Structure formats: structure tokens, C-alpha cells
CSV table of C-alpha atoms in Angstrom, one decimal:
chain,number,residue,atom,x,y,z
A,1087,UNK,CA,63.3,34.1,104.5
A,1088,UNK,CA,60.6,36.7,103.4
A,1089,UNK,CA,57.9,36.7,101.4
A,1090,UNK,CA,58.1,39.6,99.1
A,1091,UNK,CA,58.2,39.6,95.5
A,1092,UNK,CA,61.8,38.9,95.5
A,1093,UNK,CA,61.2,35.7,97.7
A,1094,UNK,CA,58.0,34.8,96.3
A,1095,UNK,CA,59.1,35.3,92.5
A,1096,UNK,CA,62.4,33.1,94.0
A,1097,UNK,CA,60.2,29.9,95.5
A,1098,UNK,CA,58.0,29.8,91.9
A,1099,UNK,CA,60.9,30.1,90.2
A,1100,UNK,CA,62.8,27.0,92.2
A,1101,UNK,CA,59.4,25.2,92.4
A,1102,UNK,CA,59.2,25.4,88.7
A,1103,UNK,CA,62.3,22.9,88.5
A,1104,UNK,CA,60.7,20.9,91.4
A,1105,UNK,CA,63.0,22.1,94.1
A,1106,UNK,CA,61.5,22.2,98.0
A,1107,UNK,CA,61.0,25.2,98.6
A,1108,UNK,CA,59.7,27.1,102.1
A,1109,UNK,CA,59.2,30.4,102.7
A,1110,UNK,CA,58.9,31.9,105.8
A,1111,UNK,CA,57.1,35.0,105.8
A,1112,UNK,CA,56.8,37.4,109.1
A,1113,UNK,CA,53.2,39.0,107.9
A,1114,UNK,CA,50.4,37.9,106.3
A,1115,UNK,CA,48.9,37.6,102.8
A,1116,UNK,CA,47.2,40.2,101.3
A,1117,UNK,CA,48.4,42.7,102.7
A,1118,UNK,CA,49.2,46.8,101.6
A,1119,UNK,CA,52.7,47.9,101.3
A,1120,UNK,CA,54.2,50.7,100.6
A,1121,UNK,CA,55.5,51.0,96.7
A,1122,UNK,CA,55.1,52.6,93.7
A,1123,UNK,CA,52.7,49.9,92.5
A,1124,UNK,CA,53.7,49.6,88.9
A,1125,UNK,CA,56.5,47.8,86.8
A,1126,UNK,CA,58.7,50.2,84.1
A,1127,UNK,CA,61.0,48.1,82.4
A,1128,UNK,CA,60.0,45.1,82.6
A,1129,UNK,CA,60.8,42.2,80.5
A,1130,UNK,CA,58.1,40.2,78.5
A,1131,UNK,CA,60.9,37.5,79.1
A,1132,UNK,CA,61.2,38.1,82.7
A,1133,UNK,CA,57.5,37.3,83.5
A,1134,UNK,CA,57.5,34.2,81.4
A,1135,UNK,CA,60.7,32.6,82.5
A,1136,UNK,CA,58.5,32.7,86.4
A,1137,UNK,CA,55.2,31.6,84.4
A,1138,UNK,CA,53.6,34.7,85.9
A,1139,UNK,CA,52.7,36.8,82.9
A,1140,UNK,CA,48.8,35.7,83.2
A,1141,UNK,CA,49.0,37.4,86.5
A,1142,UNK,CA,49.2,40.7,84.9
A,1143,UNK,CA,46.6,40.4,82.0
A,1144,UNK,CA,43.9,43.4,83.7
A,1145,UNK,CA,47.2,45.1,84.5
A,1146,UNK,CA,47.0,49.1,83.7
A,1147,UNK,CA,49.3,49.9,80.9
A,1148,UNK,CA,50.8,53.4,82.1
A,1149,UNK,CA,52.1,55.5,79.0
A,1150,UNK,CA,52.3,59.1,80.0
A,1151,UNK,CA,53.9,61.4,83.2
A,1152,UNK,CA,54.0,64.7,84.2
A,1153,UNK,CA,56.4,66.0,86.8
A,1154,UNK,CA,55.3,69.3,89.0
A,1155,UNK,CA,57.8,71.1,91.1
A,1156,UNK,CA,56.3,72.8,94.0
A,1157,UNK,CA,52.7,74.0,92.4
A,1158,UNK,CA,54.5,74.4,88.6
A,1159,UNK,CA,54.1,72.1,86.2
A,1160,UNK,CA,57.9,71.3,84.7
A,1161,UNK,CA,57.7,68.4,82.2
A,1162,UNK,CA,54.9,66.1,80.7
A,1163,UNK,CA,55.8,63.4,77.8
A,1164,UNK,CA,55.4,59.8,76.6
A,1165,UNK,CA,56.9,57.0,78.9
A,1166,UNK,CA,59.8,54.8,76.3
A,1167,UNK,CA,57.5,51.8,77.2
A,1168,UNK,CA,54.5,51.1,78.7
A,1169,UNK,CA,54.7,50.1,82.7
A,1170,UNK,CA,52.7,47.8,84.1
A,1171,UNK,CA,50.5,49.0,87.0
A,1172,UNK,CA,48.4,47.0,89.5
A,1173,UNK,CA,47.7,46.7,93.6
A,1174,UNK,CA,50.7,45.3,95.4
A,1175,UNK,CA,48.0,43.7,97.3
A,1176,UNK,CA,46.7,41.7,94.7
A,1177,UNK,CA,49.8,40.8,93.4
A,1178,UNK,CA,51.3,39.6,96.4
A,1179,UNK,CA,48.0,37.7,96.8
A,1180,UNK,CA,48.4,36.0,93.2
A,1181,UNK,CA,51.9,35.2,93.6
A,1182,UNK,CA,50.9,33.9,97.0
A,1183,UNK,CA,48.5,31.7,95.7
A,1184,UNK,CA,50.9,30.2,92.6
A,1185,UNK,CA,53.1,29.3,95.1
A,1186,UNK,CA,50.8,27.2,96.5
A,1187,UNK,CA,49.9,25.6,93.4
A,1188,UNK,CA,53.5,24.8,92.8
A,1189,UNK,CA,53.9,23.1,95.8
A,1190,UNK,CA,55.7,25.4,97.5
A,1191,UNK,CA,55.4,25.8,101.8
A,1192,UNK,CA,54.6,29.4,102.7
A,1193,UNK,CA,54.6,29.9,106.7
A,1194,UNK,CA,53.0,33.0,107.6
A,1195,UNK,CA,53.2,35.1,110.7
A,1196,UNK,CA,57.3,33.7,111.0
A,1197,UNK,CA,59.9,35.5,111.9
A,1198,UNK,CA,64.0,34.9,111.4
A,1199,UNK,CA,66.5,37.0,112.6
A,1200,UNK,CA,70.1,37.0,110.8
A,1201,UNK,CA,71.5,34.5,113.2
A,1202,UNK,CA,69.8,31.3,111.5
A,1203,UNK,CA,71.7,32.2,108.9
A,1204,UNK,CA,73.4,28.7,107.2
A,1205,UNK,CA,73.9,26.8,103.9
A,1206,UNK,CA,70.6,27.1,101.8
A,1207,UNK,CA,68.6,29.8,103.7
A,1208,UNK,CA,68.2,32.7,101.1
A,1209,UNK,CA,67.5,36.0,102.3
A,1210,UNK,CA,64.9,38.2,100.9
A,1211,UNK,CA,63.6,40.1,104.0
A,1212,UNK,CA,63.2,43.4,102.4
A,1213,UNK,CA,64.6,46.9,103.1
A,1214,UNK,CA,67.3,47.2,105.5
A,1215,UNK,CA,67.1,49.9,108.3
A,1216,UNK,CA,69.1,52.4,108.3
A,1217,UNK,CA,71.8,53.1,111.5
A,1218,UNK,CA,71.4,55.7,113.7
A,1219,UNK,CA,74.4,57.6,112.5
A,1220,UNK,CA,72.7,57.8,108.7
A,1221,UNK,CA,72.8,61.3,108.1
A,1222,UNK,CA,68.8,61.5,107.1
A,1223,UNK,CA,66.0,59.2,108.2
A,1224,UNK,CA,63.0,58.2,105.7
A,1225,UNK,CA,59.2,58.2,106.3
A,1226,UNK,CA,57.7,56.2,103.1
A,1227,UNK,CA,53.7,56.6,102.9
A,1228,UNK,CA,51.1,55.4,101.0
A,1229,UNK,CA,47.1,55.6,100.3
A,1230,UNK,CA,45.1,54.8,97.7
A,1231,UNK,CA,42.5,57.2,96.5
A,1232,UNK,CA,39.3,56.0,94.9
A,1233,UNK,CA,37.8,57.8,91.6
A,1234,UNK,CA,40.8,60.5,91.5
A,1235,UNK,CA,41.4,62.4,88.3
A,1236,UNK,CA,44.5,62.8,87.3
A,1237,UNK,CA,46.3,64.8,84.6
A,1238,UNK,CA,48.2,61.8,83.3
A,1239,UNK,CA,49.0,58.2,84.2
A,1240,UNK,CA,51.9,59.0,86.4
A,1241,UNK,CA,52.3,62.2,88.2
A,1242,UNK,CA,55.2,63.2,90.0
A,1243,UNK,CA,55.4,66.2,92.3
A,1244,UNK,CA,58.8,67.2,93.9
A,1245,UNK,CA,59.2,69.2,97.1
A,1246,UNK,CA,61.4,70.5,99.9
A,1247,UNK,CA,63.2,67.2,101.0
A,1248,UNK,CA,60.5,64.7,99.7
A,1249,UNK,CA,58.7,63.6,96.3
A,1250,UNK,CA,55.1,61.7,95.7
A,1251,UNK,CA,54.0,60.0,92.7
A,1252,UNK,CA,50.4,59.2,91.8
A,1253,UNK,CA,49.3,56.6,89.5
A,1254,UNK,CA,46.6,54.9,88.3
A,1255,UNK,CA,46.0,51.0,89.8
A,1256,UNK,CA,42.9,49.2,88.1
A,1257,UNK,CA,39.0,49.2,90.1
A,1258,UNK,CA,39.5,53.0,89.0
A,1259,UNK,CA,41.8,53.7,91.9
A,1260,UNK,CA,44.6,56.0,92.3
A,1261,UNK,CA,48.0,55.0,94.0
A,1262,UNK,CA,49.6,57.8,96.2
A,1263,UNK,CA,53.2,56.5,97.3
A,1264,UNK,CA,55.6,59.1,98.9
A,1265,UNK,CA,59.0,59.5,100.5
A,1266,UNK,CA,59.6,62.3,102.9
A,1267,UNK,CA,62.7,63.0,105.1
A,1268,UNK,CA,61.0,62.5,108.4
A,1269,UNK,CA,59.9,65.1,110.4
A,1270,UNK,CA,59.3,64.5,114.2
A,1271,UNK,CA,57.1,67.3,114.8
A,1272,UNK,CA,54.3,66.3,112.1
A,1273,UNK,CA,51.5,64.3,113.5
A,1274,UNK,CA,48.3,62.6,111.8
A,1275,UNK,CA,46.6,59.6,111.0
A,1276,UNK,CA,46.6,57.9,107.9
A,1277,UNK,CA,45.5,60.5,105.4
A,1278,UNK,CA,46.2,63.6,107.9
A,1279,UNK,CA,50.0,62.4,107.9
A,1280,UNK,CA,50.3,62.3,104.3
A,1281,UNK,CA,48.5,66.0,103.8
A,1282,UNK,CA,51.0,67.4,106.8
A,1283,UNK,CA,54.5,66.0,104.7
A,1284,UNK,CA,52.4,67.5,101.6
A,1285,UNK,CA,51.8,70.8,103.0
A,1286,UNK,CA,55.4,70.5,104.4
A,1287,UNK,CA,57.6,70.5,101.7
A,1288,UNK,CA,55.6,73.3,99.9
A,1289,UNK,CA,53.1,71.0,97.6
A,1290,UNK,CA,50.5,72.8,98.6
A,1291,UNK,CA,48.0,72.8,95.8
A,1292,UNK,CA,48.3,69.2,96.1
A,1293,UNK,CA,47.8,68.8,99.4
A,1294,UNK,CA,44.4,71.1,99.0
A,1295,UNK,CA,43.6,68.8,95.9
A,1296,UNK,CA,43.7,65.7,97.6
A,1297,UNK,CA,42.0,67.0,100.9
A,1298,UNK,CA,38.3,66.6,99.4
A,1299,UNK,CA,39.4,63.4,97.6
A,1300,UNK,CA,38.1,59.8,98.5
A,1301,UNK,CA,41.1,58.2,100.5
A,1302,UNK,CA,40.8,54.6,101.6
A,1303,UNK,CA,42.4,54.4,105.4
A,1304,UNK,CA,42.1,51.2,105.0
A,1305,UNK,CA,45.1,51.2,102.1
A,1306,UNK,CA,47.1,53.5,104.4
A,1307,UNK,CA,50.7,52.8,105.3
A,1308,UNK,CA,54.2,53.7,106.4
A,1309,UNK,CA,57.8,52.8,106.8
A,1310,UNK,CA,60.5,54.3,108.7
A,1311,UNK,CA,64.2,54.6,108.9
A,1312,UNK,CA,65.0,53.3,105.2
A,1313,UNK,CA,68.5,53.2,104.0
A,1314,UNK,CA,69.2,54.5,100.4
A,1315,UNK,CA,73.4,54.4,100.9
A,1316,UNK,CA,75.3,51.7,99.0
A,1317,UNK,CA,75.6,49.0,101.0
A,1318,UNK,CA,76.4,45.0,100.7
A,1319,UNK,CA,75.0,42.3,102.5
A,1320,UNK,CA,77.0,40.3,105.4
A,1321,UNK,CA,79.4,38.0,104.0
A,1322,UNK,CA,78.3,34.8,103.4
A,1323,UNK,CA,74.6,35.5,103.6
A,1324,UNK,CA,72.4,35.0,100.1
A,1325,UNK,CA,70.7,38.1,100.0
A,1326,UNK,CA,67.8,38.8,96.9
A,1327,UNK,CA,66.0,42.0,96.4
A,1328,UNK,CA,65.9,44.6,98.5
A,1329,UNK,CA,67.7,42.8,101.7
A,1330,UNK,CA,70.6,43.3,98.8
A,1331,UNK,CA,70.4,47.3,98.3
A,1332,UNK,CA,67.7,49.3,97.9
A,1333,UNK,CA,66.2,50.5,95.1
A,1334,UNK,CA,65.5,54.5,95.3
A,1335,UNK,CA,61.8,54.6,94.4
A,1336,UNK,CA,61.1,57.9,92.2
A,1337,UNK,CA,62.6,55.4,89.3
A,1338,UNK,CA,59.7,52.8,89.6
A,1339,UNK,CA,62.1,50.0,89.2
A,1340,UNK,CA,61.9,48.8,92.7
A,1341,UNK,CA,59.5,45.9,91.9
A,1342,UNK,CA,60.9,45.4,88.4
A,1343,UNK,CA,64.2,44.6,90.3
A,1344,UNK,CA,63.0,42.0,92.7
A,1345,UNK,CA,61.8,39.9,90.1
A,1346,UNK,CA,64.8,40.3,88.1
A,1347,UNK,CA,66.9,39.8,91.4
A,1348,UNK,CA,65.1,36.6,91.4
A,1349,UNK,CA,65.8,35.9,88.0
A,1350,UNK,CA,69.5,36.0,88.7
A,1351,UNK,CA,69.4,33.8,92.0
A,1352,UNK,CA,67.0,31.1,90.8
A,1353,UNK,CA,69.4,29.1,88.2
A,1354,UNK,CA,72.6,29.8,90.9
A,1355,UNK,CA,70.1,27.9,93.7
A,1356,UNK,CA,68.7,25.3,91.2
A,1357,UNK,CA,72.5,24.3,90.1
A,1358,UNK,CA,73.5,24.0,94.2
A,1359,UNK,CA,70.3,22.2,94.7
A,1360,UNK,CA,70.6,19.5,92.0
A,1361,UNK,CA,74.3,19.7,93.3
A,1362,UNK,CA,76.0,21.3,90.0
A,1363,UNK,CA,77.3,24.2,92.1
A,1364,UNK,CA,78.6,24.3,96.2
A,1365,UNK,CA,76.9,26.8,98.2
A,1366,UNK,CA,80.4,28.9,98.3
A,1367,UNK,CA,80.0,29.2,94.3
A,1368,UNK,CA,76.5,30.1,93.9
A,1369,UNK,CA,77.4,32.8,96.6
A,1370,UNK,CA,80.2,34.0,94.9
A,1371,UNK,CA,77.9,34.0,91.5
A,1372,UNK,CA,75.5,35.5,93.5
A,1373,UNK,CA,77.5,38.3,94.0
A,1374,UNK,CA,79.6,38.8,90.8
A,1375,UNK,CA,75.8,38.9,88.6
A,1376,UNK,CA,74.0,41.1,90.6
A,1377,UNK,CA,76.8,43.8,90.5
A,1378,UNK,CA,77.2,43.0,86.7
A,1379,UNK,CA,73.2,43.0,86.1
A,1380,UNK,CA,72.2,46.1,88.9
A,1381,UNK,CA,75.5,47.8,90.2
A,1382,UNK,CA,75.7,50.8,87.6
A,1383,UNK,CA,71.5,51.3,87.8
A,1384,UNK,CA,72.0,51.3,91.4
A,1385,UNK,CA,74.9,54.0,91.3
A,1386,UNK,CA,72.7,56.0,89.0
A,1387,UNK,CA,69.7,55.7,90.8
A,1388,UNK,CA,71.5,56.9,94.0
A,1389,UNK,CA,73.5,59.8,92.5
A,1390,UNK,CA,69.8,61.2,90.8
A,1391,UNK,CA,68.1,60.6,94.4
A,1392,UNK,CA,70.3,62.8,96.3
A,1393,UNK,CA,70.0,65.5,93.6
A,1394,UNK,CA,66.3,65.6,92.9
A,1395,UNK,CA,66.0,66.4,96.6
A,1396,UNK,CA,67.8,69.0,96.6
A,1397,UNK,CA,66.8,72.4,95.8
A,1398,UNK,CA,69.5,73.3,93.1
A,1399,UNK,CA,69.0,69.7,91.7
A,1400,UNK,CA,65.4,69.9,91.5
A,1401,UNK,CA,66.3,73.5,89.9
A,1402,UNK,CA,68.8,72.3,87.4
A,1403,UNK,CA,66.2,69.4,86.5
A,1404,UNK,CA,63.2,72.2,86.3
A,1405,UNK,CA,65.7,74.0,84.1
A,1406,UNK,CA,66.2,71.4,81.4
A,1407,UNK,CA,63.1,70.3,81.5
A,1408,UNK,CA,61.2,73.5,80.5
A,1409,UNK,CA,63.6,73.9,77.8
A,1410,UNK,CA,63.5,70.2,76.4
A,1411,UNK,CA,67.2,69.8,77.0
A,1412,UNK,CA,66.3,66.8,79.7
A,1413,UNK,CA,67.8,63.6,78.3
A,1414,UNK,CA,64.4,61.6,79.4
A,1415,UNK,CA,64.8,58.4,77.6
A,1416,UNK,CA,68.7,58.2,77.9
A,1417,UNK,CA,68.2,58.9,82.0
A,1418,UNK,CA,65.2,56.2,81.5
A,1419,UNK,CA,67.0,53.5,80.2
A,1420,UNK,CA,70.2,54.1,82.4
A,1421,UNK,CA,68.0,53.4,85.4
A,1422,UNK,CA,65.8,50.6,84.2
């Protein structure tokens, strides 16, 4: 159920060893999403154990950042390794189409709902909401911007309760990916919205920057209501990706962990198909790997997210940063 990159990564990687797969997917392909758009971290092994690493030959190879606080610029270095950059719209649209080639059934435009949960449905339906008693609420947005210059592959600007990044996608095109705590008194369209959250949490010279730049509406969107608190899936459901926990996105590991998600779940499902393994043990592998592989990243990732958005975080990072002190690679590899 769901047809993201963890699912679709999942249904090549089970079609590979010639198991039936379907996925049932409630949109349709290609589509825009909201993400970061690139891969950091990402395992040469990883993409060839799916058979997907041709898919990212005319991927952008991002190598260098710079991270703004406000208006002031804090930090600028060398990634530790190259990410991989390119449209989630085109990706989604190539993994789509392997899929197909593999033999696998994708029904679009289908909705599930947790109750046809049962032996053999694997759920990989994405972000979970958050409750209403979460203590914030999330507005993720996204637009791409065409022939924007930037002052290094991947810029990141922090402000009052809220972060963007801006990277560079192939077809010289900019990515613009944000997360905001959401604010029910700013209104807009597309664009507008995104300049109102900018102009709200005091990037302003950003905001100005980007006003009488070349945004695509048509690559505009949003998502409300995410849940970045540790959570666990419902017993006894077989959960990939971000239906598992989510991912806090200032890392850009969000899409290199769905595909390693997949990784872990593909041989657990391929032993239970080929009836090696019950469905109660490839659960209860299912459960014991993916704490083991993503547990600590996640507690790391979650601990850094509540402090870069706040204002003595963000002015303990500034801090380090200006002087050198920050640990860059050593927080780098902890998270990826």
C-alpha cells in the first residue's frame, strides 16, 4: 500500500526475485512532492542491489553548502560525499516505469485505509499525521525555481520556528523545500505562501531575493500536520519508510532512507514469500533491523530538529560554526 519510493523501491526489489507484486497507489504518476530532492549518503551498493543506479546517471552531484541564519551567513564547507540530486518527479516517474518492466501491478488513483490490514499487505503509505494534541503542527512547502543562482549547491537558511533549503535539480532548476510551524493567519497561493512563512520567520533578504525570481506554480506544493515525535507503527502491521517514522528533513536523508527501508524489508518479504520465514518472523525481523539499521539516526535526527529551531540552538550552532568548532562531518555521518 503506497507508492512512494519506499513502496516502489520495495515492489522492484521483490519483482527482482520474481515475486507478485501489486501496488496500490492513492495518486498518480508523475507527480510533485514535497522533499528535499537529493540523496546524501547514499550507498553505490544500495542502488545496485534495486538495479536502479542507471536511473541516476544525469543525476546533479551536490558537493558544497552554506547555512545562513536570519540574513547572516554562518557556515559554508565541502559536503563528506557527494549527494545525489534530481526531480522527485522524475524519479518517481522512472521508478514507476521499472516497475512496470519488472512485471509488477501498479493501481493508481487507490486508496486503503488501515483496516485491510492482513498477512502480506506491506505498508508504505507515507508520513503519518500528526494528533491533534501534538504540541506543534507542520506546514511543508515546495517550488521549484527556474535559472536561480545560488551561492553553493545546497543552501540552508534557518529562521524563527522554520528552515528552507535550496538546491540545485538538473534542466538548470532550483529546488526550494521548506518546513514552517504553521501559522493560521498567513495566506497565499503557491509562491505568495512560501514568501509570507519566509518573511515570517525573519528571512527576509531571502524572501526579497526570491520575489523577482522565476517560480514554477506549477511545481508548487504543501503538506500539513506532519508528525516528527518518535513513534512505532500499530502492532502487527508491516510498515516501510516513512509510514514507520519520519525522517526530519534539514538532514536530506529522508529519501536515502526509504530505499534503504526497502532494502531491509525486501529479503524478510522474499524469505516469507518463497515460505523460508512465517509472516510473524519477518515482522518481528522487520522490527528488530530497522531499529538496529535507523533507530540511533532517528534519535539524532530528532534531538538536532528540536534544537535548530530553536533560537538558543540555532545560536549555539551559529556559535560554533563561525568559530570552526562545529563537528560537521562527525554530526554528518551520525545522521546519514
Amino acid at each position: 500500500m503506497g507508492g512512494g519510493l519506499a513502496g516502489l523501491a520495495l515492489g522492484i526489489g521483490l519483482r527482482r526475485h520474481d515475486i507478485p507484486v501489486q501496488i496500490r497507489e492513492a495518486g498518480d504518476y508523475p507527480r510533485h512532492r514535497v522533499c528535499g530532492e537529493f540523496l546524501a549518503g547514499i550507498r553505490p551498493e544500495t542502488l545496485q542491489y534495486f538495479g536502479i543506479s542507471d536511473l541516476f546517471q544525469d543525476a546533479l552531484r551536490l558537493e558544497t553548502t552554506r547555512w545562513y541564519r536570519g540574513d547572516n551567513l554562518i557556515y559554508e564547507r565541502q559536503l563528506p560525499e557527494p549527494a545525489l540530486a534530481i526531480s522527485r518527479y522524475e524519479l518517481d516517474a522512472r521508478l514507476s516505469r521499472r516497475f512496470h518492466q519488472l512485471g509488477g501491478d501498479l493501481m493508481q488513483r487507490s486508496r486503503v485505509n488501515l483496516s485491510e490490514n492482513q498477512e502480506g499487505v506491506i505498508w508504505a503509505t507515507g508520513r503519518r499525521r500528526a494528533t491533534n494534541q501534538a504540541r506543534k503542527r507542520w506546514l511543508g512547502l515546495k517550488i521549484h525555481a527556474v535559472e536561480l543562482e545560488l551561492t553553493s549547491d545546497l543552501e540552508l537558511h534557518f529562521g524563527r520556528g522554520g528552515y528552507i533549503g535550496l538546491s540545485r535539480l538538473p534542466k538548470h532548476r532550483v529546488n526550494i523545500c521548506g518546513l514552517f510551524e504553521l501559522q493560521s493567519s498567513l495566506q497565499g497561493r503557491d509562491a505568495d505562501l512560501i514568501l509570507a512563512y519566509l518573511q515570517h520567520v525573519g528571512l527576509k533578504k531571502l524572501s526579497h531575493r526570491l520575489r523577482y525570481e522565476s517560480l514554477d506554480p506549477a511545481t508548487f506544493q504543501s503538506v500539513t500536520a506532519m508528525d516528527y515525535s518518535r513513534h512505532r507503527p500499530p502492532p502487527g502491521y508491516f510498515c516501510v519508510g516513512d509510514c514507520w517514522s519520519l525522517m526530519p528533513p534539514f538532514t536530506g536523508n529522508g529519501m536515502t532512507r526509504a530505499l534503504e527501508h526497502a532494502a531491509v524489508a525486501t529479503p524478510l518479504l522474499t524469505y516469507y514469500a518463497t515460505q523460508q520465514m512465517s509472516w510473524k518472523e519477518a515482522l518481528k525481523g522487520l522490527t528488530s533491523d530497522s531499529q538496529k539499521t535507523f533507530g540511533g539516526r532517528l534519535r539524532r535526527a530528532q534531538i538536532l530538529h528540536h534544537l535548530l529551531l530553536s533560537s538558543l540552538g540555532q545560536g549555539g550552532v551559529a556559535f560554533l560554526a563561525r568559530r570552526n568548532w562545529l563537528p560537521f562531518d562527525q554530526l554528518y555521518h551520525a545522521l546519514h
